[in-house]
Short mmCIF file of N, CA and C in Angstrom, two decimals:
data_model
loop_
_atom_site.label_atom_id
_atom_site.label_comp_id
_atom_site.label_asym_id
_atom_site.label_seq_id
_atom_site.Cartn_x
_atom_site.Cartn_y
_atom_site.Cartn_z
N UNK G 641 -97.69 -165.54 115.36
CA UNK G 641 -96.25 -165.78 115.47
C UNK G 641 -95.97 -166.66 116.67
N UNK G 642 -95.02 -167.51 116.52
CA UNK G 642 -94.63 -168.42 117.58
C UNK G 642 -93.18 -168.20 117.92
N UNK G 643 -92.87 -168.31 119.19
CA UNK G 643 -91.48 -168.29 119.64
C UNK G 643 -91.25 -169.59 120.38
N UNK G 644 -90.14 -170.22 120.12
CA UNK G 644 -89.83 -171.47 120.82
C UNK G 644 -88.69 -171.20 121.78
N UNK G 645 -88.92 -171.54 123.01
CA UNK G 645 -87.95 -171.35 124.08
C UNK G 645 -87.31 -172.69 124.36
N UNK G 646 -86.05 -172.78 124.26
CA UNK G 646 -85.37 -174.03 124.58
C UNK G 646 -84.76 -173.87 125.96
N UNK G 647 -85.27 -174.64 126.89
CA UNK G 647 -84.84 -174.53 128.26
C UNK G 647 -83.62 -175.38 128.57
N UNK G 648 -83.40 -175.55 129.84
CA UNK G 648 -82.31 -176.40 130.32
C UNK G 648 -82.55 -177.81 129.78
N UNK G 649 -81.52 -178.66 129.77
CA UNK G 649 -81.65 -180.00 129.19
C UNK G 649 -82.83 -180.81 129.74
N UNK G 650 -83.24 -180.56 130.98
CA UNK G 650 -84.33 -181.34 131.55
C UNK G 650 -85.71 -180.83 131.13
N UNK G 651 -85.75 -179.69 130.42
CA UNK G 651 -87.03 -179.14 129.99
C UNK G 651 -87.29 -179.49 128.53
N UNK G 652 -88.56 -179.66 128.21
CA UNK G 652 -88.91 -179.80 126.81
C UNK G 652 -89.14 -178.40 126.25
N UNK G 653 -89.33 -178.30 124.95
CA UNK G 653 -89.53 -177.00 124.34
C UNK G 653 -90.79 -176.33 124.88
N UNK G 654 -90.72 -175.02 125.00
CA UNK G 654 -91.85 -174.20 125.39
C UNK G 654 -92.18 -173.32 124.20
N UNK G 655 -93.44 -173.29 123.82
CA UNK G 655 -93.88 -172.49 122.69
C UNK G 655 -94.71 -171.33 123.21
N UNK G 656 -94.39 -170.11 122.74
CA UNK G 656 -95.15 -168.91 123.09
C UNK G 656 -95.98 -168.53 121.87
N UNK G 657 -97.29 -168.45 122.06
CA UNK G 657 -98.24 -168.09 121.01
C UNK G 657 -99.04 -166.88 121.42
N UNK G 658 -99.47 -166.11 120.44
CA UNK G 658 -100.45 -165.06 120.72
C UNK G 658 -101.82 -165.72 120.70
N UNK G 659 -102.65 -165.35 121.64
CA UNK G 659 -103.99 -165.91 121.75
C UNK G 659 -104.99 -164.86 121.26
N UNK G 660 -105.82 -165.24 120.33
CA UNK G 660 -106.87 -164.35 119.85
C UNK G 660 -108.12 -164.67 120.66
N UNK G 661 -108.62 -163.68 121.37
CA UNK G 661 -109.74 -163.91 122.28
C UNK G 661 -111.07 -163.92 121.55
N UNK G 662 -112.04 -164.66 122.11
CA UNK G 662 -113.38 -164.62 121.54
C UNK G 662 -113.99 -163.24 121.79
N UNK G 663 -114.92 -162.84 120.96
CA UNK G 663 -115.58 -161.55 121.16
C UNK G 663 -116.89 -161.72 121.93
N UNK G 664 -117.36 -162.97 122.01
CA UNK G 664 -118.57 -163.26 122.78
C UNK G 664 -118.37 -164.57 123.54
N UNK G 665 -119.11 -164.74 124.61
CA UNK G 665 -119.07 -165.98 125.38
C UNK G 665 -119.46 -167.14 124.46
N UNK G 666 -118.62 -168.17 124.43
CA UNK G 666 -118.88 -169.34 123.60
C UNK G 666 -118.43 -169.21 122.16
N UNK G 667 -117.91 -168.03 121.79
CA UNK G 667 -117.48 -167.80 120.42
C UNK G 667 -116.17 -168.52 120.11
N UNK G 668 -115.70 -168.31 118.88
CA UNK G 668 -114.45 -168.93 118.45
C UNK G 668 -113.32 -168.55 119.40
N UNK G 669 -112.58 -169.54 119.88
CA UNK G 669 -111.49 -169.31 120.83
C UNK G 669 -111.91 -169.40 122.29
N UNK G 670 -113.18 -169.70 122.55
CA UNK G 670 -113.69 -169.73 123.92
C UNK G 670 -112.97 -170.75 124.80
N UNK G 671 -112.74 -171.96 124.29
CA UNK G 671 -112.09 -172.99 125.09
C UNK G 671 -110.68 -172.57 125.51
N UNK G 672 -109.92 -171.95 124.59
CA UNK G 672 -108.58 -171.47 124.94
C UNK G 672 -108.66 -170.33 125.95
N UNK G 673 -109.66 -169.46 125.82
CA UNK G 673 -109.82 -168.38 126.79
C UNK G 673 -110.11 -168.96 128.18
N UNK G 674 -110.95 -169.98 128.25
CA UNK G 674 -111.24 -170.63 129.54
C UNK G 674 -109.98 -171.23 130.14
N UNK G 675 -109.13 -171.82 129.30
CA UNK G 675 -107.86 -172.38 129.79
C UNK G 675 -106.95 -171.26 130.28
N UNK G 676 -106.93 -170.13 129.56
CA UNK G 676 -106.15 -168.97 129.97
C UNK G 676 -106.61 -168.46 131.33
N UNK G 677 -107.92 -168.39 131.54
CA UNK G 677 -108.46 -167.92 132.82
C UNK G 677 -108.20 -168.93 133.94
N UNK G 678 -108.13 -170.21 133.61
CA UNK G 678 -107.78 -171.22 134.62
C UNK G 678 -106.35 -171.01 135.10
N UNK G 679 -105.43 -170.68 134.18
CA UNK G 679 -104.04 -170.37 134.58
C UNK G 679 -104.04 -169.14 135.47
N UNK G 680 -104.73 -168.08 135.04
CA UNK G 680 -104.82 -166.86 135.82
C UNK G 680 -105.33 -167.14 137.23
N UNK G 681 -106.43 -167.87 137.32
CA UNK G 681 -107.04 -168.14 138.62
C UNK G 681 -106.17 -169.04 139.50
N UNK G 682 -105.50 -170.02 138.90
CA UNK G 682 -104.63 -170.90 139.69
C UNK G 682 -103.47 -170.12 140.30
N UNK G 683 -102.88 -169.24 139.51
CA UNK G 683 -101.77 -168.42 140.02
C UNK G 683 -102.26 -167.49 141.12
N UNK G 684 -103.39 -166.82 140.90
CA UNK G 684 -103.89 -165.88 141.90
C UNK G 684 -104.31 -166.61 143.18
N UNK G 685 -104.98 -167.73 143.05
CA UNK G 685 -105.38 -168.51 144.23
C UNK G 685 -104.16 -168.97 145.01
N UNK G 686 -103.14 -169.43 144.31
CA UNK G 686 -101.92 -169.87 144.99
C UNK G 686 -101.22 -168.73 145.70
N UNK G 687 -101.24 -167.55 145.12
CA UNK G 687 -100.58 -166.40 145.72
C UNK G 687 -101.35 -165.88 146.92
N UNK G 688 -102.66 -165.76 146.77
CA UNK G 688 -103.48 -165.19 147.84
C UNK G 688 -103.86 -166.21 148.91
N UNK G 689 -103.78 -167.49 148.56
CA UNK G 689 -104.14 -168.53 149.52
C UNK G 689 -105.64 -168.73 149.65
N UNK G 690 -106.41 -168.20 148.70
CA UNK G 690 -107.86 -168.36 148.72
C UNK G 690 -108.39 -168.26 147.29
N UNK G 691 -109.50 -168.94 147.04
CA UNK G 691 -110.13 -168.82 145.74
C UNK G 691 -111.33 -167.88 145.80
N UNK G 692 -111.41 -167.08 146.85
CA UNK G 692 -112.54 -166.17 147.04
C UNK G 692 -112.65 -165.15 145.90
N UNK G 693 -111.55 -164.85 145.25
CA UNK G 693 -111.57 -163.87 144.16
C UNK G 693 -111.46 -164.53 142.79
N UNK G 694 -111.89 -165.78 142.68
CA UNK G 694 -111.75 -166.52 141.44
C UNK G 694 -112.95 -166.25 140.52
N UNK G 695 -112.81 -165.28 139.62
CA UNK G 695 -113.93 -164.96 138.74
C UNK G 695 -114.07 -165.97 137.62
N UNK G 696 -115.23 -166.00 137.02
CA UNK G 696 -115.50 -166.92 135.91
C UNK G 696 -115.01 -166.30 134.60
N UNK G 697 -114.74 -167.14 133.61
CA UNK G 697 -114.37 -166.60 132.29
C UNK G 697 -115.44 -165.66 131.74
N UNK G 698 -116.70 -165.99 131.98
CA UNK G 698 -117.80 -165.15 131.49
C UNK G 698 -117.72 -163.74 132.07
N UNK G 699 -117.38 -163.65 133.35
CA UNK G 699 -117.32 -162.32 133.97
C UNK G 699 -116.05 -161.55 133.59
N UNK G 700 -115.00 -162.26 133.18
CA UNK G 700 -113.74 -161.60 132.84
C UNK G 700 -113.62 -161.19 131.38
N UNK G 701 -114.32 -161.87 130.49
CA UNK G 701 -114.15 -161.59 129.06
C UNK G 701 -114.27 -160.11 128.71
N UNK G 702 -115.27 -159.38 129.20
CA UNK G 702 -115.38 -157.97 128.82
C UNK G 702 -114.15 -157.13 129.23
N UNK G 703 -113.44 -157.54 130.25
CA UNK G 703 -112.27 -156.81 130.72
C UNK G 703 -111.01 -157.13 129.92
N UNK G 704 -111.04 -158.20 129.16
CA UNK G 704 -109.85 -158.66 128.46
C UNK G 704 -109.85 -158.34 126.97
N UNK G 705 -110.98 -157.98 126.40
CA UNK G 705 -111.00 -157.68 124.98
C UNK G 705 -110.71 -156.20 124.76
N UNK G 706 -110.10 -155.87 123.62
CA UNK G 706 -109.80 -154.47 123.33
C UNK G 706 -111.07 -153.63 123.20
N UNK G 707 -110.92 -152.33 123.36
CA UNK G 707 -112.01 -151.39 123.12
C UNK G 707 -111.40 -150.15 122.47
N UNK G 708 -112.20 -149.19 122.03
CA UNK G 708 -111.62 -148.04 121.31
C UNK G 708 -110.58 -147.24 122.10
N UNK G 709 -110.63 -147.27 123.41
CA UNK G 709 -109.68 -146.51 124.22
C UNK G 709 -108.45 -147.31 124.64
N UNK G 710 -108.54 -148.64 124.59
CA UNK G 710 -107.45 -149.48 125.09
C UNK G 710 -107.32 -150.72 124.23
N UNK G 711 -106.09 -151.03 123.86
CA UNK G 711 -105.85 -152.24 123.08
C UNK G 711 -105.12 -153.24 123.98
N UNK G 712 -105.28 -154.51 123.69
CA UNK G 712 -104.62 -155.56 124.47
C UNK G 712 -104.19 -156.69 123.56
N UNK G 713 -103.11 -157.35 123.97
CA UNK G 713 -102.66 -158.58 123.31
C UNK G 713 -102.37 -159.60 124.40
N UNK G 714 -102.67 -160.85 124.10
CA UNK G 714 -102.54 -161.94 125.07
C UNK G 714 -101.63 -163.02 124.50
N UNK G 715 -100.77 -163.54 125.36
CA UNK G 715 -99.82 -164.57 124.95
C UNK G 715 -99.88 -165.73 125.93
N UNK G 716 -99.62 -166.92 125.43
CA UNK G 716 -99.57 -168.09 126.28
C UNK G 716 -98.29 -168.85 126.02
N UNK G 717 -97.78 -169.49 127.05
CA UNK G 717 -96.64 -170.38 126.92
C UNK G 717 -97.17 -171.79 127.14
N UNK G 718 -96.83 -172.66 126.22
CA UNK G 718 -97.25 -174.05 126.32
C UNK G 718 -96.03 -174.94 126.42
N UNK G 719 -96.12 -175.89 127.32
CA UNK G 719 -95.07 -176.89 127.46
C UNK G 719 -95.74 -178.24 127.30
N UNK G 720 -95.24 -179.03 126.38
CA UNK G 720 -95.84 -180.32 126.07
C UNK G 720 -97.33 -180.17 125.75
N UNK G 721 -97.69 -179.08 125.08
CA UNK G 721 -99.06 -178.84 124.66
C UNK G 721 -99.97 -178.23 125.71
N UNK G 722 -99.51 -178.13 126.94
CA UNK G 722 -100.33 -177.61 128.05
C UNK G 722 -99.97 -176.15 128.31
N UNK G 723 -101.00 -175.31 128.50
CA UNK G 723 -100.79 -173.92 128.82
C UNK G 723 -100.23 -173.82 130.24
N UNK G 724 -99.02 -173.25 130.39
CA UNK G 724 -98.37 -173.19 131.70
C UNK G 724 -98.12 -171.75 132.16
N UNK G 725 -98.35 -170.78 131.26
CA UNK G 725 -98.14 -169.38 131.62
C UNK G 725 -98.92 -168.49 130.66
N UNK G 726 -99.13 -167.26 131.10
CA UNK G 726 -99.80 -166.30 130.24
C UNK G 726 -99.10 -164.96 130.35
N UNK G 727 -99.18 -164.19 129.30
CA UNK G 727 -98.67 -162.82 129.29
C UNK G 727 -99.74 -161.92 128.73
N UNK G 728 -99.82 -160.71 129.26
CA UNK G 728 -100.81 -159.75 128.78
C UNK G 728 -100.14 -158.40 128.65
N UNK G 729 -100.44 -157.72 127.57
CA UNK G 729 -99.95 -156.36 127.42
C UNK G 729 -101.13 -155.50 126.98
N UNK G 730 -101.19 -154.29 127.52
CA UNK G 730 -102.27 -153.38 127.18
C UNK G 730 -101.76 -151.96 127.12
N UNK G 731 -102.41 -151.15 126.29
CA UNK G 731 -101.98 -149.77 126.15
C UNK G 731 -103.17 -148.92 125.72
N UNK G 732 -103.09 -147.64 126.06
CA UNK G 732 -104.10 -146.69 125.62
C UNK G 732 -103.88 -146.42 124.14
N UNK G 733 -104.96 -146.23 123.43
CA UNK G 733 -104.86 -146.01 121.99
C UNK G 733 -104.64 -144.53 121.65
N UNK G 734 -104.69 -143.66 122.65
CA UNK G 734 -104.50 -142.23 122.40
C UNK G 734 -103.12 -141.97 121.79
N UNK G 735 -103.09 -141.11 120.79
CA UNK G 735 -101.83 -140.79 120.12
C UNK G 735 -100.86 -140.17 121.11
N UNK G 736 -99.62 -140.66 121.09
CA UNK G 736 -98.58 -140.12 121.95
C UNK G 736 -98.49 -140.75 123.33
N UNK G 737 -99.40 -141.65 123.67
CA UNK G 737 -99.31 -142.32 124.96
C UNK G 737 -98.05 -143.17 124.97
N UNK G 738 -97.12 -142.95 125.93
CA UNK G 738 -95.80 -143.58 125.85
C UNK G 738 -95.66 -144.93 126.54
N UNK G 739 -96.66 -145.39 127.26
CA UNK G 739 -96.45 -146.58 128.08
C UNK G 739 -97.28 -147.77 127.60
N UNK G 740 -96.85 -148.92 128.04
CA UNK G 740 -97.59 -150.16 127.86
C UNK G 740 -97.52 -150.92 129.18
N UNK G 741 -98.64 -151.48 129.58
CA UNK G 741 -98.68 -152.31 130.80
C UNK G 741 -98.45 -153.76 130.38
N UNK G 742 -97.55 -154.43 131.07
CA UNK G 742 -97.27 -155.83 130.76
C UNK G 742 -97.30 -156.64 132.05
N UNK G 743 -97.70 -157.88 131.95
CA UNK G 743 -97.71 -158.76 133.11
C UNK G 743 -97.68 -160.21 132.67
N UNK G 744 -97.29 -161.06 133.57
CA UNK G 744 -97.22 -162.49 133.26
C UNK G 744 -97.54 -163.30 134.51
N UNK G 745 -98.15 -164.43 134.30
CA UNK G 745 -98.43 -165.41 135.35
C UNK G 745 -97.87 -166.74 134.90
N UNK G 746 -97.12 -167.40 135.77
CA UNK G 746 -96.56 -168.71 135.47
C UNK G 746 -97.02 -169.69 136.55
N UNK G 747 -97.52 -170.83 136.13
CA UNK G 747 -97.93 -171.84 137.11
C UNK G 747 -96.74 -172.22 137.99
N UNK G 748 -96.97 -172.44 139.29
CA UNK G 748 -95.86 -172.71 140.22
C UNK G 748 -94.89 -173.80 139.78
N UNK G 749 -95.38 -174.87 139.23
CA UNK G 749 -94.49 -175.99 138.85
C UNK G 749 -93.58 -175.65 137.67
N UNK G 750 -93.83 -174.52 137.02
CA UNK G 750 -93.06 -174.15 135.83
C UNK G 750 -92.25 -172.87 136.03
N UNK G 751 -92.14 -172.41 137.26
CA UNK G 751 -91.39 -171.18 137.55
C UNK G 751 -89.89 -171.45 137.62
N UNK G 752 -89.16 -170.36 137.48
CA UNK G 752 -87.70 -170.33 137.62
C UNK G 752 -86.97 -171.15 136.56
N UNK G 753 -87.58 -171.22 135.37
CA UNK G 753 -86.88 -171.89 134.27
C UNK G 753 -86.91 -171.01 133.01
N UNK G 754 -87.25 -169.74 133.17
CA UNK G 754 -87.15 -168.79 132.08
C UNK G 754 -88.43 -168.50 131.31
N UNK G 755 -89.52 -169.14 131.65
CA UNK G 755 -90.76 -168.95 130.89
C UNK G 755 -91.30 -167.53 131.09
N UNK G 756 -91.40 -167.08 132.33
CA UNK G 756 -91.89 -165.72 132.59
C UNK G 756 -90.97 -164.67 131.98
N UNK G 757 -89.68 -164.87 132.10
CA UNK G 757 -88.72 -163.93 131.50
C UNK G 757 -88.88 -163.89 129.99
N UNK G 758 -89.11 -165.04 129.36
CA UNK G 758 -89.29 -165.08 127.91
C UNK G 758 -90.56 -164.33 127.50
N UNK G 759 -91.63 -164.48 128.28
CA UNK G 759 -92.85 -163.75 127.99
C UNK G 759 -92.61 -162.24 128.09
N UNK G 760 -91.93 -161.81 129.17
CA UNK G 760 -91.65 -160.37 129.33
C UNK G 760 -90.77 -159.86 128.18
N UNK G 761 -89.74 -160.60 127.81
CA UNK G 761 -88.86 -160.18 126.72
C UNK G 761 -89.64 -160.04 125.42
N UNK G 762 -90.50 -161.00 125.16
CA UNK G 762 -91.32 -160.97 123.95
C UNK G 762 -92.23 -159.73 123.94
N UNK G 763 -92.91 -159.48 125.04
CA UNK G 763 -93.82 -158.33 125.11
C UNK G 763 -93.06 -157.00 125.07
N UNK G 764 -91.90 -156.95 125.71
CA UNK G 764 -91.11 -155.71 125.68
C UNK G 764 -90.67 -155.38 124.26
N UNK G 765 -90.30 -156.39 123.47
CA UNK G 765 -89.88 -156.12 122.09
C UNK G 765 -91.07 -155.65 121.26
N UNK G 766 -92.25 -156.21 121.50
CA UNK G 766 -93.44 -155.76 120.78
C UNK G 766 -93.81 -154.34 121.19
N UNK G 767 -93.65 -154.01 122.48
CA UNK G 767 -93.93 -152.65 122.94
C UNK G 767 -92.99 -151.65 122.28
N UNK G 768 -91.73 -152.02 122.13
CA UNK G 768 -90.76 -151.15 121.46
C UNK G 768 -91.18 -150.93 120.00
N UNK G 769 -91.66 -151.98 119.34
CA UNK G 769 -92.13 -151.84 117.97
C UNK G 769 -93.32 -150.89 117.86
N UNK G 770 -94.13 -150.83 118.94
CA UNK G 770 -95.28 -149.92 118.99
C UNK G 770 -94.86 -148.48 119.31
N UNK G 771 -93.57 -148.30 119.63
CA UNK G 771 -93.11 -146.97 120.03
C UNK G 771 -93.48 -146.62 121.45
N UNK G 772 -93.59 -147.64 122.29
CA UNK G 772 -93.95 -147.46 123.71
C UNK G 772 -92.72 -147.76 124.56
N UNK G 773 -91.93 -146.76 124.91
CA UNK G 773 -90.67 -147.01 125.63
C UNK G 773 -90.82 -147.20 127.14
N UNK G 774 -92.01 -146.96 127.68
CA UNK G 774 -92.20 -147.08 129.12
C UNK G 774 -93.04 -148.31 129.41
N UNK G 775 -92.49 -149.21 130.24
CA UNK G 775 -93.20 -150.43 130.62
C UNK G 775 -93.67 -150.30 132.06
N UNK G 776 -94.94 -150.63 132.29
CA UNK G 776 -95.48 -150.64 133.64
C UNK G 776 -95.93 -152.06 133.95
N UNK G 777 -95.75 -152.44 135.20
CA UNK G 777 -96.18 -153.78 135.60
C UNK G 777 -96.50 -153.77 137.08
N UNK G 778 -97.33 -154.67 137.48
CA UNK G 778 -97.63 -154.84 138.90
C UNK G 778 -97.94 -156.32 139.12
N UNK G 779 -97.88 -156.73 140.35
CA UNK G 779 -98.16 -158.13 140.68
C UNK G 779 -98.77 -158.21 142.07
N UNK G 780 -99.62 -159.19 142.25
CA UNK G 780 -100.13 -159.43 143.59
C UNK G 780 -99.08 -160.21 144.37
N UNK G 781 -99.05 -159.98 145.67
CA UNK G 781 -98.10 -160.67 146.53
C UNK G 781 -98.83 -161.22 147.74
N UNK G 782 -98.23 -162.19 148.36
CA UNK G 782 -98.77 -162.73 149.60
C UNK G 782 -98.69 -161.65 150.67
N UNK G 783 -99.47 -161.77 151.70
CA UNK G 783 -99.42 -160.76 152.77
C UNK G 783 -99.16 -161.41 154.12
N UNK G 784 -98.26 -162.37 154.13
CA UNK G 784 -97.95 -163.03 155.39
C UNK G 784 -97.29 -162.06 156.36
N UNK G 785 -97.57 -162.22 157.59
CA UNK G 785 -96.99 -161.37 158.64
C UNK G 785 -95.75 -162.05 159.19
N UNK G 786 -94.79 -161.24 159.60
CA UNK G 786 -93.57 -161.77 160.20
C UNK G 786 -92.66 -162.42 159.18
N UNK G 787 -91.58 -162.97 159.67
CA UNK G 787 -90.61 -163.62 158.78
C UNK G 787 -89.75 -162.61 158.05
N UNK G 788 -88.85 -163.13 157.26
CA UNK G 788 -87.94 -162.27 156.51
C UNK G 788 -88.72 -161.45 155.48
N UNK G 789 -88.33 -160.19 155.31
CA UNK G 789 -88.99 -159.27 154.39
C UNK G 789 -87.99 -158.74 153.38
N UNK G 790 -88.47 -158.38 152.21
CA UNK G 790 -87.65 -157.77 151.18
C UNK G 790 -88.15 -156.34 151.01
N UNK G 791 -87.31 -155.36 151.38
CA UNK G 791 -87.70 -153.96 151.33
C UNK G 791 -87.60 -153.42 149.90
N UNK G 792 -88.49 -152.51 149.57
CA UNK G 792 -88.48 -151.88 148.26
C UNK G 792 -87.30 -150.91 148.14
N UNK G 793 -86.74 -150.81 146.94
CA UNK G 793 -85.64 -149.87 146.72
C UNK G 793 -86.11 -148.42 146.83
N UNK G 794 -87.42 -148.19 146.76
CA UNK G 794 -87.95 -146.83 146.90
C UNK G 794 -88.09 -146.44 148.36
N UNK G 795 -87.99 -147.44 149.25
CA UNK G 795 -88.19 -147.18 150.67
C UNK G 795 -89.63 -147.26 151.10
N UNK G 796 -90.53 -147.55 150.17
CA UNK G 796 -91.96 -147.64 150.48
C UNK G 796 -92.40 -149.07 150.32
N UNK G 797 -92.74 -149.72 151.42
CA UNK G 797 -93.28 -151.06 151.38
C UNK G 797 -92.25 -152.17 151.36
N UNK G 798 -92.76 -153.39 151.51
CA UNK G 798 -91.94 -154.58 151.46
C UNK G 798 -92.83 -155.77 151.13
N UNK G 799 -92.20 -156.89 150.82
CA UNK G 799 -92.92 -158.13 150.57
C UNK G 799 -92.22 -159.25 151.32
N UNK G 800 -92.93 -160.34 151.60
CA UNK G 800 -92.27 -161.47 152.24
C UNK G 800 -91.13 -161.99 151.37
N UNK G 801 -90.00 -162.30 151.96
CA UNK G 801 -88.84 -162.78 151.20
C UNK G 801 -89.13 -164.10 150.49
N UNK G 802 -90.10 -164.87 150.98
CA UNK G 802 -90.42 -166.15 150.34
C UNK G 802 -91.58 -166.03 149.35
N UNK G 803 -92.03 -164.82 149.05
CA UNK G 803 -93.10 -164.58 148.08
C UNK G 803 -92.64 -165.06 146.70
N UNK G 804 -93.53 -165.65 145.90
CA UNK G 804 -93.12 -166.11 144.57
C UNK G 804 -92.48 -165.02 143.71
N UNK G 805 -92.90 -163.77 143.87
CA UNK G 805 -92.33 -162.68 143.08
C UNK G 805 -91.02 -162.16 143.61
N UNK G 806 -90.65 -162.50 144.83
CA UNK G 806 -89.43 -161.96 145.43
C UNK G 806 -88.19 -162.43 144.70
N UNK G 807 -88.17 -163.66 144.26
CA UNK G 807 -87.02 -164.21 143.54
C UNK G 807 -86.73 -163.37 142.30
N UNK G 808 -87.78 -163.12 141.52
CA UNK G 808 -87.64 -162.35 140.28
C UNK G 808 -87.24 -160.91 140.59
N UNK G 809 -87.81 -160.33 141.63
CA UNK G 809 -87.47 -158.95 142.00
C UNK G 809 -85.99 -158.84 142.36
N UNK G 810 -85.50 -159.77 143.12
CA UNK G 810 -84.09 -159.73 143.52
C UNK G 810 -83.16 -159.94 142.34
N UNK G 811 -83.50 -160.86 141.45
CA UNK G 811 -82.63 -161.17 140.33
C UNK G 811 -82.64 -160.09 139.25
N UNK G 812 -83.64 -159.22 139.25
CA UNK G 812 -83.71 -158.16 138.26
C UNK G 812 -83.51 -156.79 138.88
N UNK G 813 -82.94 -156.78 140.09
CA UNK G 813 -82.63 -155.53 140.80
C UNK G 813 -83.83 -154.61 140.93
N UNK G 814 -85.01 -155.18 141.16
CA UNK G 814 -86.20 -154.37 141.38
C UNK G 814 -86.37 -154.00 142.84
N UNK G 815 -85.67 -154.69 143.71
CA UNK G 815 -85.71 -154.39 145.14
C UNK G 815 -84.30 -154.23 145.63
#
């Protein structure tokens, strides 16, 4: 299934596709999986300020494919044919498990134009169809010292106000 996101007049169409992952290294879909991992690694490197934790597609594949205890679905957003964001949702296969974990990464040059929000909306609707009313998510944040901070609404912790995730947190009343 494809969803087409029509952005502001200065944006071209963004297409959201489900990505079917290869089951083995080099198998069908391998090139797209490598592109997906390049998006993942670029976002993480930009957030952390280091590529020290940049794993290879070969090392990540076993963690991304479904198994009997956990299912996963992967989505990509493409703009002008280029993968610019990814979404991932995963859930336990045990009967009655009420939650689904969802997350998204958007390349810096494509942020704040609705792509990440569209991925989350798409995954939330699929989670509802699965009968999973509880959504869990987490994100890595920069750990700069000093400067303006955004305090958590729970009273536990804070993040730098200029962190890439701070904008989204503030606009969705998460902080």
